């Protein structure tokens, strides 16, 4: 019996120690509350989780009533700029997520509704990828917080435990923490930007560090991006046609119902992406039928916003000057 217990201890003690280390390091900042979540992090955090924590921390004192929804592409739209187009006393919050999808936007609106939060104004930034996502995700970077009531505690916390058990991630993370040297193999696990992104603590806007790099020497920056194939030849042929699904229709109708309930003044913007792939006509007609054509603004495809590569940081994200042009045209 003693031999069995020793073997059992030999097996479990390392696991227990590892879990203790994971909890104490809290690499993804989900086991403890933080005054500031973004502080020169070398790992990517779950944007939905962090945004929700920031909202809950400030909502009673700040009294948010207007929201920007979308993926990281929505970060071209800054709350201080958007505020100029809203009634004077409006208080905006940027409620985006990494690789946001339709399901994620709906769950955020449902969460706000559950809290009886006012949703007086909404700006939703979508594209083909956003409309394609209609199911919950369990990856640690995308899983919804427990407050959304669509995942169990086990699902939520185990996703982060599993992420920490990834040996390649832990080797890269430990290597960088100890030696402060970025190595090529760390690319998919450790963030090391020349100029880190910055975040506003109240309104949750993100400001890309690439802005400073471009300002230093835009010619060098864009030549480098071309040589690396980031800015490719366009138009890019779409491999798949984005077909309308029943789940998509259901989620869009639920979003519309919440807007009706809160008497929300909303606008839905289809992003001007570098790939110049236009939104499918079937998708446009669906959006028109549910939200009304006056609330849908399509900037996809080939146009004066998508032609200049100087309007983009890279082939995925457009700049705030593009968002400002869009805001001027829709308000």
XYZ file of C-alpha atoms in Angstrom:
331
model
C 0.000 0.000 0.000
C 2.844 2.368 0.902
C 4.559 1.657 -2.396
C 1.305 2.391 -4.234
C 0.856 5.704 -2.376
C 4.432 6.693 -3.142
C 3.909 6.006 -6.828
C 0.670 7.960 -6.701
C 2.411 10.900 -5.034
C 5.262 10.690 -7.530
C 2.699 11.004 -10.321
C 0.496 13.752 -8.862
C 2.994 16.036 -7.089
C 4.520 17.393 -10.353
C 1.013 17.998 -11.717
C -0.029 19.850 -8.564
C 3.150 21.932 -8.616
C 2.602 22.775 -12.266
C -0.986 23.861 -11.613
C 0.216 26.059 -8.727
C 2.782 27.672 -11.025
C 0.152 28.220 -13.727
C -2.224 29.831 -11.227
C 0.463 32.071 -9.742
C 1.840 33.222 -13.106
C -1.655 33.721 -14.541
C -0.153 34.270 -17.984
C -3.525 34.895 -19.634
C -4.865 37.006 -16.719
C -8.035 35.071 -16.020
C -7.472 33.638 -12.521
C -7.185 37.039 -10.780
C -8.580 40.533 -11.200
C -6.247 43.258 -12.428
C -6.235 47.019 -12.182
C -4.674 47.135 -15.651
C -4.952 44.162 -17.970
C -2.733 45.485 -20.731
C 0.784 46.101 -19.504
C 3.432 45.245 -22.087
C 2.151 41.666 -22.330
C 4.173 39.189 -24.350
C 1.195 36.878 -24.777
C -2.116 37.566 -26.492
C -5.033 37.856 -24.074
C -8.671 36.920 -24.636
C -10.053 40.251 -25.829
C -13.701 39.421 -25.061
C -12.789 38.442 -21.501
C -10.665 41.530 -20.883
C -13.197 43.890 -22.490
C -15.957 42.426 -20.321
C -13.894 42.854 -17.159
C -13.120 46.468 -18.050
C -16.804 47.118 -18.753
C -17.946 45.583 -15.454
C -15.323 47.490 -13.505
C -16.345 50.885 -14.880
C -20.013 50.620 -15.872
C -21.518 51.990 -12.639
C -19.247 55.021 -12.503
C -18.938 55.756 -16.227
C -22.474 54.818 -17.339
C -21.737 53.561 -20.833
C -24.655 53.810 -23.241
C -23.104 53.453 -26.721
C -21.064 50.567 -28.122
C -18.766 49.652 -31.000
C -18.882 45.946 -31.865
C -16.686 43.960 -34.229
C -13.352 42.230 -34.654
C -9.955 43.898 -34.257
C -10.722 45.610 -37.572
C -13.266 47.720 -35.697
C -10.368 49.302 -33.830
C -9.974 51.690 -36.758
C -13.032 53.376 -35.210
C -12.015 55.247 -32.056
C -14.562 56.148 -29.391
C -13.396 59.799 -29.036
C -13.972 60.277 -32.780
C -17.283 58.395 -32.844
C -18.502 60.466 -29.892
C -18.543 63.576 -32.134
C -21.362 61.978 -34.150
C -23.443 61.085 -31.077
C -25.551 63.183 -28.698
C -23.408 65.256 -26.356
C -23.867 63.151 -23.209
C -23.268 59.782 -24.872
C -20.598 57.563 -23.294
C -19.114 55.045 -25.762
C -17.331 51.760 -25.075
C -15.387 49.667 -27.576
C -16.661 46.119 -27.100
C -14.644 44.225 -29.721
C -12.973 40.824 -29.772
C -10.167 39.095 -31.613
C -11.608 37.419 -34.717
C -15.088 38.424 -33.596
C -18.046 36.689 -35.196
C -21.802 37.071 -35.348
C -22.341 34.787 -32.372
C -19.927 36.847 -30.275
C -21.634 40.127 -31.142
C -25.033 38.679 -30.248
C -23.763 37.322 -26.900
C -22.338 40.728 -25.987
C -25.642 42.422 -26.745
C -27.509 39.730 -24.804
C -25.128 40.256 -21.865
C -25.711 44.027 -21.893
C -29.449 43.436 -22.057
C -29.265 41.033 -19.103
C -27.540 43.776 -17.070
C -30.197 46.292 -18.118
C -27.470 48.408 -19.630
C -28.684 51.123 -21.987
C -27.770 50.525 -25.627
C -28.707 53.890 -27.067
C -26.274 53.785 -29.976
C -24.424 50.953 -31.679
C -21.846 50.812 -34.434
C -21.331 47.286 -35.753
C -18.346 46.621 -37.991
C -18.735 43.426 -39.998
C -17.216 41.536 -42.916
C -17.629 38.113 -44.483
C -15.657 36.429 -41.686
C -17.843 37.970 -38.993
C -21.053 36.761 -40.642
C -19.631 33.255 -41.099
C -19.146 32.639 -37.361
C -22.381 31.450 -35.769
C -21.234 29.035 -33.042
C -19.508 29.395 -29.687
C -15.771 28.755 -29.608
C -13.815 26.986 -26.863
C -10.256 28.036 -27.737
C -8.694 30.019 -24.868
C -8.332 33.161 -27.009
C -11.991 33.173 -28.072
C -14.004 31.408 -25.372
C -16.639 33.656 -23.831
C -16.417 34.699 -20.166
C -18.577 32.906 -17.621
C -20.820 35.965 -17.390
C -22.198 35.115 -20.846
C -23.647 31.828 -19.531
C -22.778 29.743 -22.594
C -19.842 27.733 -21.214
C -19.275 25.858 -17.963
C -16.552 26.689 -15.446
C -14.826 23.480 -16.437
C -14.834 24.432 -20.140
C -13.625 27.944 -19.409
C -10.755 27.222 -17.031
C -9.656 23.981 -18.679
C -9.120 25.863 -21.959
C -6.472 27.961 -20.211
C -4.939 25.030 -18.351
C -4.562 23.209 -21.679
C -3.010 26.303 -23.275
C -0.450 26.387 -20.471
C 0.268 22.693 -20.983
C 1.409 23.343 -24.548
C 5.158 22.567 -24.270
C 6.142 24.786 -27.201
C 4.320 27.734 -25.682
C 5.796 27.226 -22.222
C 9.332 26.777 -23.581
C 9.040 29.973 -25.630
C 7.451 31.902 -22.756
C 10.022 30.725 -20.183
C 12.942 31.302 -22.564
C 11.876 34.878 -23.269
C 11.116 35.682 -19.611
C 14.532 34.508 -18.482
C 16.765 35.722 -21.298
C 14.725 38.646 -22.742
C 15.779 37.571 -26.222
C 13.300 37.023 -29.039
C 14.070 33.978 -31.193
C 12.459 32.970 -34.473
C 10.778 29.864 -33.048
C 8.776 32.068 -30.650
C 6.737 33.684 -33.424
C 3.453 31.879 -32.729
C 3.747 32.047 -28.940
C 5.379 35.308 -27.860
C 4.554 38.841 -28.956
C 7.546 41.053 -29.527
C 6.619 44.227 -31.379
C 8.984 47.110 -32.047
C 6.274 49.388 -30.690
C 3.651 47.619 -28.536
C -0.029 48.410 -28.950
C -1.551 50.657 -26.300
C -5.044 50.571 -24.821
C -7.281 53.159 -23.194
C -8.374 51.996 -19.713
C -11.930 53.371 -19.745
C -13.216 53.339 -23.316
C -11.211 50.261 -24.375
C -9.750 51.566 -27.625
C -6.586 49.999 -29.023
C -3.869 52.035 -30.718
C -1.538 50.026 -32.915
C 2.190 50.399 -32.390
C 2.614 50.024 -36.155
C 1.484 53.656 -36.451
C 4.821 54.749 -34.951
C 6.806 52.420 -37.189
C 5.075 53.784 -40.302
C 5.605 57.351 -39.119
C 9.339 56.710 -38.785
C 9.715 55.773 -42.447
C 6.593 54.830 -44.378
C 8.517 54.053 -47.575
C 10.732 51.496 -45.846
C 7.741 49.993 -44.049
C 5.570 49.481 -47.123
C 8.460 48.230 -49.274
C 9.219 45.669 -46.577
C 5.588 44.574 -46.502
C 5.504 44.207 -50.286
C 8.693 42.141 -50.290
C 7.244 39.868 -47.614
C 4.127 39.328 -49.708
C 1.837 40.959 -47.130
C 0.413 43.266 -49.798
C -0.432 40.842 -52.600
C -1.842 41.340 -56.083
C -5.554 42.131 -56.137
C -8.365 41.476 -56.554
C -8.051 38.221 -54.678
C -10.439 35.539 -55.828
C -12.676 34.255 -53.054
C -12.219 30.533 -52.528
C -15.676 30.178 -50.998
C -19.025 31.830 -51.484
C -20.481 32.921 -48.147
C -23.907 31.357 -48.195
C -26.714 32.440 -45.892
C -27.438 29.902 -43.135
C -30.433 29.409 -40.858
C -28.261 30.072 -37.797
C -27.053 33.338 -39.284
C -30.642 34.429 -39.928
C -31.583 33.489 -36.362
C -28.728 35.498 -34.823
C -29.344 38.546 -37.000
C -33.021 38.545 -36.027
C -32.108 38.253 -32.348
C -29.749 41.220 -32.686
C -32.487 43.227 -34.377
C -34.933 42.313 -31.589
C -32.507 43.596 -28.954
C -32.070 46.831 -30.891
C -35.838 47.226 -31.031
C -36.146 46.529 -27.311
C -33.581 49.202 -26.434
C -34.679 51.644 -29.143
C -31.089 51.601 -30.362
C -29.879 53.987 -33.019
C -27.526 51.707 -34.932
C -25.436 51.553 -38.061
C -23.844 48.465 -39.602
C -20.672 48.979 -41.609
C -19.267 46.377 -44.002
C -15.520 46.904 -43.855
C -13.381 48.056 -46.792
C -10.926 45.150 -46.744
C -7.687 44.986 -48.687
C -8.716 41.777 -50.479
C -11.419 43.769 -52.346
C -13.811 40.813 -52.223
C -17.333 42.281 -52.306
C -19.999 41.157 -49.889
C -22.269 38.600 -51.552
C -25.540 39.995 -52.876
C -27.474 37.331 -50.971
C -25.885 38.517 -47.742
C -26.662 42.151 -48.520
C -30.303 41.392 -49.239
C -30.560 39.505 -45.941
C -29.090 42.448 -44.015
C -31.402 44.883 -45.809
C -34.470 42.763 -45.039
C -33.707 42.528 -41.310
C -32.161 45.904 -40.487
C -33.362 48.118 -43.317
C -31.224 49.393 -46.167
C -30.803 52.791 -44.482
C -28.799 51.143 -41.674
C -26.396 49.113 -43.842
C -23.287 50.729 -45.328
C -21.269 48.584 -47.704
C -17.629 49.566 -48.308
C -16.439 46.144 -49.474
C -15.036 45.459 -52.926
C -12.916 47.703 -55.109
C -13.331 51.406 -54.303
C -11.457 54.565 -53.381
C -10.923 53.307 -49.824
C -9.577 49.872 -50.726
C -7.271 50.932 -53.578
C -4.393 52.717 -51.706
C -2.226 50.339 -49.667
C -1.392 53.352 -47.493
C -4.884 52.954 -46.019
C -3.755 49.697 -44.370
C -1.354 48.621 -41.647
C -1.169 45.239 -43.388
C -3.556 43.212 -45.501
C -6.058 42.719 -42.671
C -6.463 46.018 -40.794
C -7.300 49.441 -42.186
C -6.332 52.720 -40.534
C -8.329 55.211 -38.439
C -8.271 57.772 -41.272
C -10.372 55.318 -43.314
C -12.814 54.935 -40.421
C -13.096 58.723 -40.161
C -14.069 58.940 -43.846
C -16.683 56.247 -43.268
C -18.125 58.021 -40.225
C -18.350 61.271 -42.158
C -20.297 59.514 -44.883
C -22.790 57.593 -42.731
C -23.727 60.255 -40.152
